[in-house]
Short mmCIF file of C-alpha atoms and ligand atoms in Angstrom, two decimals:
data_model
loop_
_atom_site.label_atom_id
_atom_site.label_comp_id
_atom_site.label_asym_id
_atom_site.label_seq_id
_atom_site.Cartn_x
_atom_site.Cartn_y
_atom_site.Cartn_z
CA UNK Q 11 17.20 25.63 -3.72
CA UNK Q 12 18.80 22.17 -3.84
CA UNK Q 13 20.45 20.33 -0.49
CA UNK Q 14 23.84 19.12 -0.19
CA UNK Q 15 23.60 16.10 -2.13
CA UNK Q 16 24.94 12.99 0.94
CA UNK Q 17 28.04 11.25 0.39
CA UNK Q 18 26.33 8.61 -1.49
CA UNK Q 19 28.96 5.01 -1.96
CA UNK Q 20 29.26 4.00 -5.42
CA UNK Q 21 29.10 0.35 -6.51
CA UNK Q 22 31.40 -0.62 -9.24
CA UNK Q 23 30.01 -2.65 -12.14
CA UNK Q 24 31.35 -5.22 -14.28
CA UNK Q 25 31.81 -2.56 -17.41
CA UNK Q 26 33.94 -0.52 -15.65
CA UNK Q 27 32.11 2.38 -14.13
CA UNK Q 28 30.27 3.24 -11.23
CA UNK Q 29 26.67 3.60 -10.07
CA UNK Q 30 25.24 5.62 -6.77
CA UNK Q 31 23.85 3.00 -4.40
CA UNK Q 32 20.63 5.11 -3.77
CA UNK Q 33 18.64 6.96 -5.85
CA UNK Q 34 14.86 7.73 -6.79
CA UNK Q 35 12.37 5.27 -7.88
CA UNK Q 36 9.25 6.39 -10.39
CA UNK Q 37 6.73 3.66 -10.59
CA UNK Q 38 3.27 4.67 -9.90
CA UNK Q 39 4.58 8.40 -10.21
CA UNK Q 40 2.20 9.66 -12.08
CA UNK Q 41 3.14 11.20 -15.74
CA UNK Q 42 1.34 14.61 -15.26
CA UNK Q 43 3.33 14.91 -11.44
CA UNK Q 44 6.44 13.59 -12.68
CA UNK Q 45 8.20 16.48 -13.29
CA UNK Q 46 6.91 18.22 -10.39
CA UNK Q 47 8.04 14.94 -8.05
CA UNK Q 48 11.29 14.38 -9.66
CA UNK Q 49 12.38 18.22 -9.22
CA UNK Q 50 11.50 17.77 -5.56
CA UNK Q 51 13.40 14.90 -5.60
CA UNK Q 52 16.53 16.86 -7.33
CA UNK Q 53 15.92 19.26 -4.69
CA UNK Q 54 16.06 16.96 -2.08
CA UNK Q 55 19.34 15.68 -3.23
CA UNK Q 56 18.83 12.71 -5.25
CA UNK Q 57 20.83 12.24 -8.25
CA UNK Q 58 20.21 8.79 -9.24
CA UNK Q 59 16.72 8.31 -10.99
CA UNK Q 60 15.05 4.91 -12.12
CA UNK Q 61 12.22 5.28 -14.88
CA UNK Q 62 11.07 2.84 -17.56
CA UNK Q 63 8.87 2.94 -20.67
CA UNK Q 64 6.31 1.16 -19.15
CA UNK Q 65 6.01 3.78 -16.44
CA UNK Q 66 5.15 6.53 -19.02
CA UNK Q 67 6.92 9.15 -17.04
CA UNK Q 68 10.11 9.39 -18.54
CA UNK Q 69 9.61 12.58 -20.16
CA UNK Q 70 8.47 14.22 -16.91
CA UNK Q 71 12.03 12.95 -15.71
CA UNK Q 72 13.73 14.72 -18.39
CA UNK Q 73 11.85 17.91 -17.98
CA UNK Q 74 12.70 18.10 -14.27
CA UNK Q 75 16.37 17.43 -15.12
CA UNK Q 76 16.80 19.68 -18.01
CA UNK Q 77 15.14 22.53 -16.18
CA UNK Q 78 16.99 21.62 -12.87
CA UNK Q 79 20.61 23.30 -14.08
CA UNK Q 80 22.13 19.94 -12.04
CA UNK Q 81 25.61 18.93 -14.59
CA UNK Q 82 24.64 15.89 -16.51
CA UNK Q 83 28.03 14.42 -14.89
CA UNK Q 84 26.20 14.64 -11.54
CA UNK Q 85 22.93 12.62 -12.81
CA UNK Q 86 22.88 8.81 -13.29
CA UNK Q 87 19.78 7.76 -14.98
CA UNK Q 88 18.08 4.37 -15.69
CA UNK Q 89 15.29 3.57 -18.06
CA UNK Q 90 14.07 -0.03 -18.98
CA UNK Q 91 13.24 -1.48 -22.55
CA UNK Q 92 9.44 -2.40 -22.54
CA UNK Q 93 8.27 -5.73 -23.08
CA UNK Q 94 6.46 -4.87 -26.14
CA UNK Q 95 9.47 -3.43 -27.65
CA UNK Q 96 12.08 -6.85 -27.58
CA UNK Q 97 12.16 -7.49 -31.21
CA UNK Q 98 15.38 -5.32 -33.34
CA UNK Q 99 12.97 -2.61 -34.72
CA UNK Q 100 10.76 -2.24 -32.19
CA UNK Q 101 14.03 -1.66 -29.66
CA UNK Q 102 15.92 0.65 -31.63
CA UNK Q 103 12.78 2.79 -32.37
CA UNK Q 104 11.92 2.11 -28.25
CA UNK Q 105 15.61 3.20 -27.74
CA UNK Q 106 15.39 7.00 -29.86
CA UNK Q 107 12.04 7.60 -27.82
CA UNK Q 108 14.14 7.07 -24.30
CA UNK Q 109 16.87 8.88 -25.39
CA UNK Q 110 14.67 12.47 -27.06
CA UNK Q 111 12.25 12.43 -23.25
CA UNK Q 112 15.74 11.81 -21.02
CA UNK Q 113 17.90 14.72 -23.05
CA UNK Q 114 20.02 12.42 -25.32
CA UNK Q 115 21.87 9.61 -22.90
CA UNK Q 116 20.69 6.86 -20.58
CA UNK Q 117 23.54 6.10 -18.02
CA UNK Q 118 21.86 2.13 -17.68
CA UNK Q 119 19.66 0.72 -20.06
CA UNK Q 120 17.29 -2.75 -18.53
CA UNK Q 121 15.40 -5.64 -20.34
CA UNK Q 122 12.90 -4.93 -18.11
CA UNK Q 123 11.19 -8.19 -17.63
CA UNK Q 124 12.45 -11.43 -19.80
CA UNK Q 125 9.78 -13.01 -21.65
CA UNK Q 126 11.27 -16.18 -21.23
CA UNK Q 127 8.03 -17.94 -21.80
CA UNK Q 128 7.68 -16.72 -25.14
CA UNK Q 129 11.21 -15.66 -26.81
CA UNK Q 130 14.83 -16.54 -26.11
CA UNK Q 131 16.15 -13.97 -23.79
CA UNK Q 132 19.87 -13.92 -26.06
CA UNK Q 133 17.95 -12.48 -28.58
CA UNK Q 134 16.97 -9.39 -26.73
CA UNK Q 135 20.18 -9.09 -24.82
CA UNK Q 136 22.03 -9.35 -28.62
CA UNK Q 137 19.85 -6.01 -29.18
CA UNK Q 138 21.05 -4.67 -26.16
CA UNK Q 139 24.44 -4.83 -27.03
CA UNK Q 140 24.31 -3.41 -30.47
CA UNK Q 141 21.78 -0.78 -28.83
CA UNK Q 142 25.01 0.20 -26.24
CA UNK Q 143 27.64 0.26 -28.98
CA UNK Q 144 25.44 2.55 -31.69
CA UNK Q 145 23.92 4.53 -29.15
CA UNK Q 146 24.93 7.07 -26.47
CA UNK Q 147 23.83 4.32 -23.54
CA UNK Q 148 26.39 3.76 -21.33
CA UNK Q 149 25.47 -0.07 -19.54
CA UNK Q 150 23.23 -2.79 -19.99
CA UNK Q 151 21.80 -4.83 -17.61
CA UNK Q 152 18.68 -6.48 -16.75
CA UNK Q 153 15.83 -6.61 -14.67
CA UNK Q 154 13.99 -9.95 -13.29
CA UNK Q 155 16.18 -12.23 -14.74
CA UNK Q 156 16.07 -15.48 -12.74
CA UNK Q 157 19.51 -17.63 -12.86
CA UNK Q 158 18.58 -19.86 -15.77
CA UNK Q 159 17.90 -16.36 -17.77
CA UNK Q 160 21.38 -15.37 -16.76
CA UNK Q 161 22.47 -18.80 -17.90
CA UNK Q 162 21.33 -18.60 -21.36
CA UNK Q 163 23.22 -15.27 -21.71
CA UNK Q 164 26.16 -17.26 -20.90
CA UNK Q 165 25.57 -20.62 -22.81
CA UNK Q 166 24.28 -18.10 -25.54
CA UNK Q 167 28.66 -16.47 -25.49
CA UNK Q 168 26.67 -13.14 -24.97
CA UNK Q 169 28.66 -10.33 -22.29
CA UNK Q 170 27.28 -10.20 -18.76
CA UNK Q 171 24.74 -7.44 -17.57
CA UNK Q 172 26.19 -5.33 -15.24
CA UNK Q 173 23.02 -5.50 -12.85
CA UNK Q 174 20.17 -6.94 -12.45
CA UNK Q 175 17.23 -5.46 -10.77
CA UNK Q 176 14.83 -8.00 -8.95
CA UNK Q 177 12.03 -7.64 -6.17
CA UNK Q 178 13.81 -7.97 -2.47
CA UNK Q 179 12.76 -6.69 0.52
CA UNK Q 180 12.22 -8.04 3.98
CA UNK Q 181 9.50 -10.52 2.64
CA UNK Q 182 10.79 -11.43 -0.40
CA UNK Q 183 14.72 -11.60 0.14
CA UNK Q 184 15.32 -13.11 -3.27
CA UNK Q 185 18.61 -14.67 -2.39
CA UNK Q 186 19.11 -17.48 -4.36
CA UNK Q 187 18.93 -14.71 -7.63
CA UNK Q 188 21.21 -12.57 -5.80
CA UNK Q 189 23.66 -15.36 -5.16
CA UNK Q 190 23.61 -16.35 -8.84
CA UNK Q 191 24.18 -12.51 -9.61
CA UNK Q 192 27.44 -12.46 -6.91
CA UNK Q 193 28.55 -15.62 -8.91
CA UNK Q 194 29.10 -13.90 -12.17
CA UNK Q 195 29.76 -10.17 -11.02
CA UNK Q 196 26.81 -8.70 -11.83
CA UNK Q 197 25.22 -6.02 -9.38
CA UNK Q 198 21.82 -6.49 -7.18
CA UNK Q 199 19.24 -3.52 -8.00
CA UNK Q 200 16.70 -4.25 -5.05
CA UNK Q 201 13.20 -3.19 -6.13
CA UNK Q 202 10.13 -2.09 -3.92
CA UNK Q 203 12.49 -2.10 -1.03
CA UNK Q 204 9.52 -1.21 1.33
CA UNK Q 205 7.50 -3.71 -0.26
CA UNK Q 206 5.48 -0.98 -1.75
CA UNK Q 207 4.73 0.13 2.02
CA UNK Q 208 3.87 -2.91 3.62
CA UNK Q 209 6.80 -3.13 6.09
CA UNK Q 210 4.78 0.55 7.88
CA UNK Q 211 2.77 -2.91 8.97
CA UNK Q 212 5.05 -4.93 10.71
CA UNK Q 213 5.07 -4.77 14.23
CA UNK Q 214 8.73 -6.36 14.32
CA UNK Q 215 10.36 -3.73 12.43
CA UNK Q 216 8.41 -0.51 14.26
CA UNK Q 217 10.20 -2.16 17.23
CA UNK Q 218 13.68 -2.06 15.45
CA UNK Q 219 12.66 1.20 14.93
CA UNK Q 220 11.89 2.42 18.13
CA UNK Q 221 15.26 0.88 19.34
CA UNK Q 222 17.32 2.74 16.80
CA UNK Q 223 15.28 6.03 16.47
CA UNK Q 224 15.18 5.60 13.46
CA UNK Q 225 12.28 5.08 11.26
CA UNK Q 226 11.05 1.88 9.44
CA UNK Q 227 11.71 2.91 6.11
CA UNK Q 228 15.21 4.48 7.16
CA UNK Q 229 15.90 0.73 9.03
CA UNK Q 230 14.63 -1.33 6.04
CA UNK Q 231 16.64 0.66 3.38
CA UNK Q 232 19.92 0.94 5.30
CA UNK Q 233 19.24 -3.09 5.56
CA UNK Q 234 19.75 -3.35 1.38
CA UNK Q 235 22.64 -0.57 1.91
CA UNK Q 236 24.09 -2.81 4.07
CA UNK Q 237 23.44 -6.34 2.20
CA UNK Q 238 25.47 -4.42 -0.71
CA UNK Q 239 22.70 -4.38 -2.99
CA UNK Q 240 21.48 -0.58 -5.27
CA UNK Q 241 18.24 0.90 -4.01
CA UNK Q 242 16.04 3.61 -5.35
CA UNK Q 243 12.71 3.73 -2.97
CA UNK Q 244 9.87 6.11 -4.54
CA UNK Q 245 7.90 8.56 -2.68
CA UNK Q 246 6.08 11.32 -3.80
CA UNK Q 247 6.51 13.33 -0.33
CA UNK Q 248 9.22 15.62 -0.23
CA UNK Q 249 9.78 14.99 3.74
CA UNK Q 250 10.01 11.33 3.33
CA UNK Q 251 12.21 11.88 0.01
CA UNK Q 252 14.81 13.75 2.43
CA UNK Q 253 14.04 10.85 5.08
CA UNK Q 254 14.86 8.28 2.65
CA UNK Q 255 17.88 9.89 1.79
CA UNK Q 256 19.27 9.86 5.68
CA UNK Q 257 20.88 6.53 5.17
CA UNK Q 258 24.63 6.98 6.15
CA UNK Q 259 25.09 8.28 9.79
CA UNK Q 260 23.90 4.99 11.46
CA UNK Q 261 24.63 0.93 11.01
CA UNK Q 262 22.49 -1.95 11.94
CA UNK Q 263 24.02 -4.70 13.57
CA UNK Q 264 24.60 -8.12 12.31
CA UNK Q 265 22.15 -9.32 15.12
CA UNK Q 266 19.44 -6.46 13.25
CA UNK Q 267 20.29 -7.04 10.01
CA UNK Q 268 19.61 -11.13 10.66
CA UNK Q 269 16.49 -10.46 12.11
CA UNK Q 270 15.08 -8.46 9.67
CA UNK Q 271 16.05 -11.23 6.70
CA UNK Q 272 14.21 -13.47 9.27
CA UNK Q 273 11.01 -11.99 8.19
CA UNK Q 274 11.15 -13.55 4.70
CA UNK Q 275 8.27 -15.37 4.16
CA UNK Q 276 8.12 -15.88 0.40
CA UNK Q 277 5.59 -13.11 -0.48
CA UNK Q 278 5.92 -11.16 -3.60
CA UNK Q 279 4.97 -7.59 -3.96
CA UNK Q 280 4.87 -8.04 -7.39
CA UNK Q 281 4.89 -10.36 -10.10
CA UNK Q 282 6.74 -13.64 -10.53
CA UNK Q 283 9.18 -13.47 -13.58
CA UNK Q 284 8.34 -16.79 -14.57
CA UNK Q 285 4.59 -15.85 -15.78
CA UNK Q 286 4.96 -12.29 -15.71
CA UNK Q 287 4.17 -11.25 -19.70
CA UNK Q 288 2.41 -8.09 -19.53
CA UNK Q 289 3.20 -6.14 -22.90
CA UNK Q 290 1.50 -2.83 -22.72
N1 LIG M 28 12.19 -3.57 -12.47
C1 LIG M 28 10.98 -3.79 -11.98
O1 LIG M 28 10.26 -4.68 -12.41
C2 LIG M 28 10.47 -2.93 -10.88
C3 LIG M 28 11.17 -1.79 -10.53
N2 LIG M 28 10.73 -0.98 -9.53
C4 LIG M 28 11.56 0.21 -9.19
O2 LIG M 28 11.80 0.23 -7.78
C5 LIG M 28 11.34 1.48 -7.25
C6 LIG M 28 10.91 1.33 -5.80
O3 LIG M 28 9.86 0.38 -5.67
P1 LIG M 28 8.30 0.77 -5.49
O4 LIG M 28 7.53 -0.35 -6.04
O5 LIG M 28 8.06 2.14 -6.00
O6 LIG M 28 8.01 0.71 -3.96
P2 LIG M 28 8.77 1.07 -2.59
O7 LIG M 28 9.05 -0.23 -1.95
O8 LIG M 28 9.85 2.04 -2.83
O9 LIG M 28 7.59 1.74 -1.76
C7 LIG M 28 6.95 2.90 -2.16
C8 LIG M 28 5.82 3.19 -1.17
O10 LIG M 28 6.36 3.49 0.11
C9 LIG M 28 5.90 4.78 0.55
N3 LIG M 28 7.04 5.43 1.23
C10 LIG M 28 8.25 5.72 0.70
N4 LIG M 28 9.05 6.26 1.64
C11 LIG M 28 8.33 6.32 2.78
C12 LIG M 28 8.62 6.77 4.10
N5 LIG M 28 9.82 7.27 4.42
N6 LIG M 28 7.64 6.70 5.02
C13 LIG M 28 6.40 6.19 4.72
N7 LIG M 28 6.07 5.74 3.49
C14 LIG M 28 7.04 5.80 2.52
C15 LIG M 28 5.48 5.51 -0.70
O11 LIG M 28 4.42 6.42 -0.42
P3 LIG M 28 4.54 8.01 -0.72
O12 LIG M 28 4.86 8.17 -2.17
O13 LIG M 28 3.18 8.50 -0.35
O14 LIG M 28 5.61 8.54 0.20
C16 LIG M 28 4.98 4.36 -1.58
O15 LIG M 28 3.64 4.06 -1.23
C17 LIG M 28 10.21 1.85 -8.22
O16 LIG M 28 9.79 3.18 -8.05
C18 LIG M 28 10.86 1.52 -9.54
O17 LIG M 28 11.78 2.52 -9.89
C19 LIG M 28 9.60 -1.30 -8.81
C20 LIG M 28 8.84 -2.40 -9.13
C21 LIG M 28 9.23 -3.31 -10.19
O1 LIG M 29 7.36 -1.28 -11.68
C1 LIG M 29 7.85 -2.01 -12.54
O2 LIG M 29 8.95 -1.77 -13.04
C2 LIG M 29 7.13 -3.22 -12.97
O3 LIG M 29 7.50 -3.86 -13.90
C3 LIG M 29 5.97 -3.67 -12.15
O4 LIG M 29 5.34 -2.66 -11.57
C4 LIG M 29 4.99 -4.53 -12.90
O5 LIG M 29 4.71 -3.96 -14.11
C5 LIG M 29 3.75 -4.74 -12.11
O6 LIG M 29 3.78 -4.81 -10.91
C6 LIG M 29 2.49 -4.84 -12.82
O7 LIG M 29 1.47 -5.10 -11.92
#
């Protein structure tokens, strides 16, 4: 049995279309539980799901969603090009695998992390664009691209992503990226929201919580809501799924929202962009 999906806003990209401002996140979701989590979460009423190579779930995601009867229309999904996979070859062949585990279309395609320290990030985002116009993927954007990486796709005469998805939460509020991304219309996808479950922690935010009644993950997600920016928290609970989902019947203040950007302090829940160059 699947819930009345929420009235979910859409935020309109620089390509035209539209993406639902909250959805699912699947790092760390096991591949053997994926399908099993991601059909809860379908039951729950998400409709927006975020995978990536590098997670090694995305088949799990496209099991759920081809067994779920849901309309393709209904679904957006996002998958991410691995950082092994940035040279022509490698991305196309990265590209077929996406498209067989997720049923034959990706809704937004990501460089997920940009090298920068080793290749020229135009070259990758050159791929990207010939993988969108050969292949049934609807946008490109990327993912921890800092503003001199969105520069060079400029300088480069290269099209502008239509998001990019960066780490910022109440810790790390990454605003100088997501200024650079307002400048030249691209969208803010704001990962580990919860700081991977470190705000549960913070003594400031269970008293925002208290004076709501609401609770900390429900105040710290309708804070991105309400900075503008896409969000797709993970959770493997199905009660905290539907929590996470209870977003739209409530409004922090400017005073709350302010005081909850107060807590940046600079701290990263995950890596830095500029050194990051894992290639699994
Ligand atoms: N592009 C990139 O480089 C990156 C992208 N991402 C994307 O962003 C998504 C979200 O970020 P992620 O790193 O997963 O972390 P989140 O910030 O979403 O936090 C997830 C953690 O919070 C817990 N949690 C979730 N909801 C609740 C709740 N209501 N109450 C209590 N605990 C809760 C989860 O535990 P439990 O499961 O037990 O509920 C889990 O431990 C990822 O899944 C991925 O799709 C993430 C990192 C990097
Ligand atoms: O989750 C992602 O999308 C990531 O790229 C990160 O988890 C990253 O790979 C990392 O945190 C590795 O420790």
């Amino acid at each position: 049995m699947t819930a009345p999906t929420p009235q979910i806003p859409l935020i309109d990209l620089n390509d035209g279309r539209a993406i639902p401002q909250l959805g699912f996140g699947t790092y760390q979701v096991p591949p053997a539980d994926t399908e099993k989590v991601v059909t809860a979460a379908l039951e729950a009423g998400y409709r927006h799901f975020d995978t990536a190579q590098m997670y090694g779930n995305e088949d799990g995601v496209g099991r759920a969603i081809a067994a779920s009867g849901v309309p393709r229309e209904e679904l957006w999904l996002t998958t991410k090009l691995n950082n092994s996979f940035h040279e022509r070859s490698a991305a196309l062949e990265a590209t077929e695998r996406s498209l067989e585990a997720l049923g034959g279309r990706i809704d937004l395609y990501l460089v997920h992390w940009p090298l920068a320290m080793h290749d020229d990030v135009a070259r990758v985002w050159e791929v990207m664009e010939e993988v969108r116009s050969d292949h049934p993927v609807d946008s490109i954007g990327v993912s921890n691209f800092t503003p001199a990486n969105l520069a060079r796709l400029s300088e480069a005469g290269l099209s502008t992503p239509t998001v990019n998805q960066i780490e910022s939460n109440p810790y790390f509020v990454n605003d100088a990226v997501r200024a650079a991304c307002a400048d030249r219309g691209i969208a803010v996808e704001a990962w580990s929201p919860l700081a991977q479950g470190a705000v549960f922690d913070d003594p400031q935010l269970t008293a925002l919580s208290e004076q709501v009644d609401r609770s900390v993950s429900q105040v710290v997600l309708r804070w991105v809501l309400q900075r503008g920016d896409i969000v797709f928290p993970k959770s493997s609970n199905p009660e905290r799924m539907r929590q996470n989902l209870e977003l739209f019947d409530f409004e922090l203040t400017d005073e709350q929202m302010a005081s909850i950007s107060a807590l940046h302090n600079g701290t990263r829940s995950g890596p830095d962009p500029d050194t990051f160059d894992w290639r699994g």
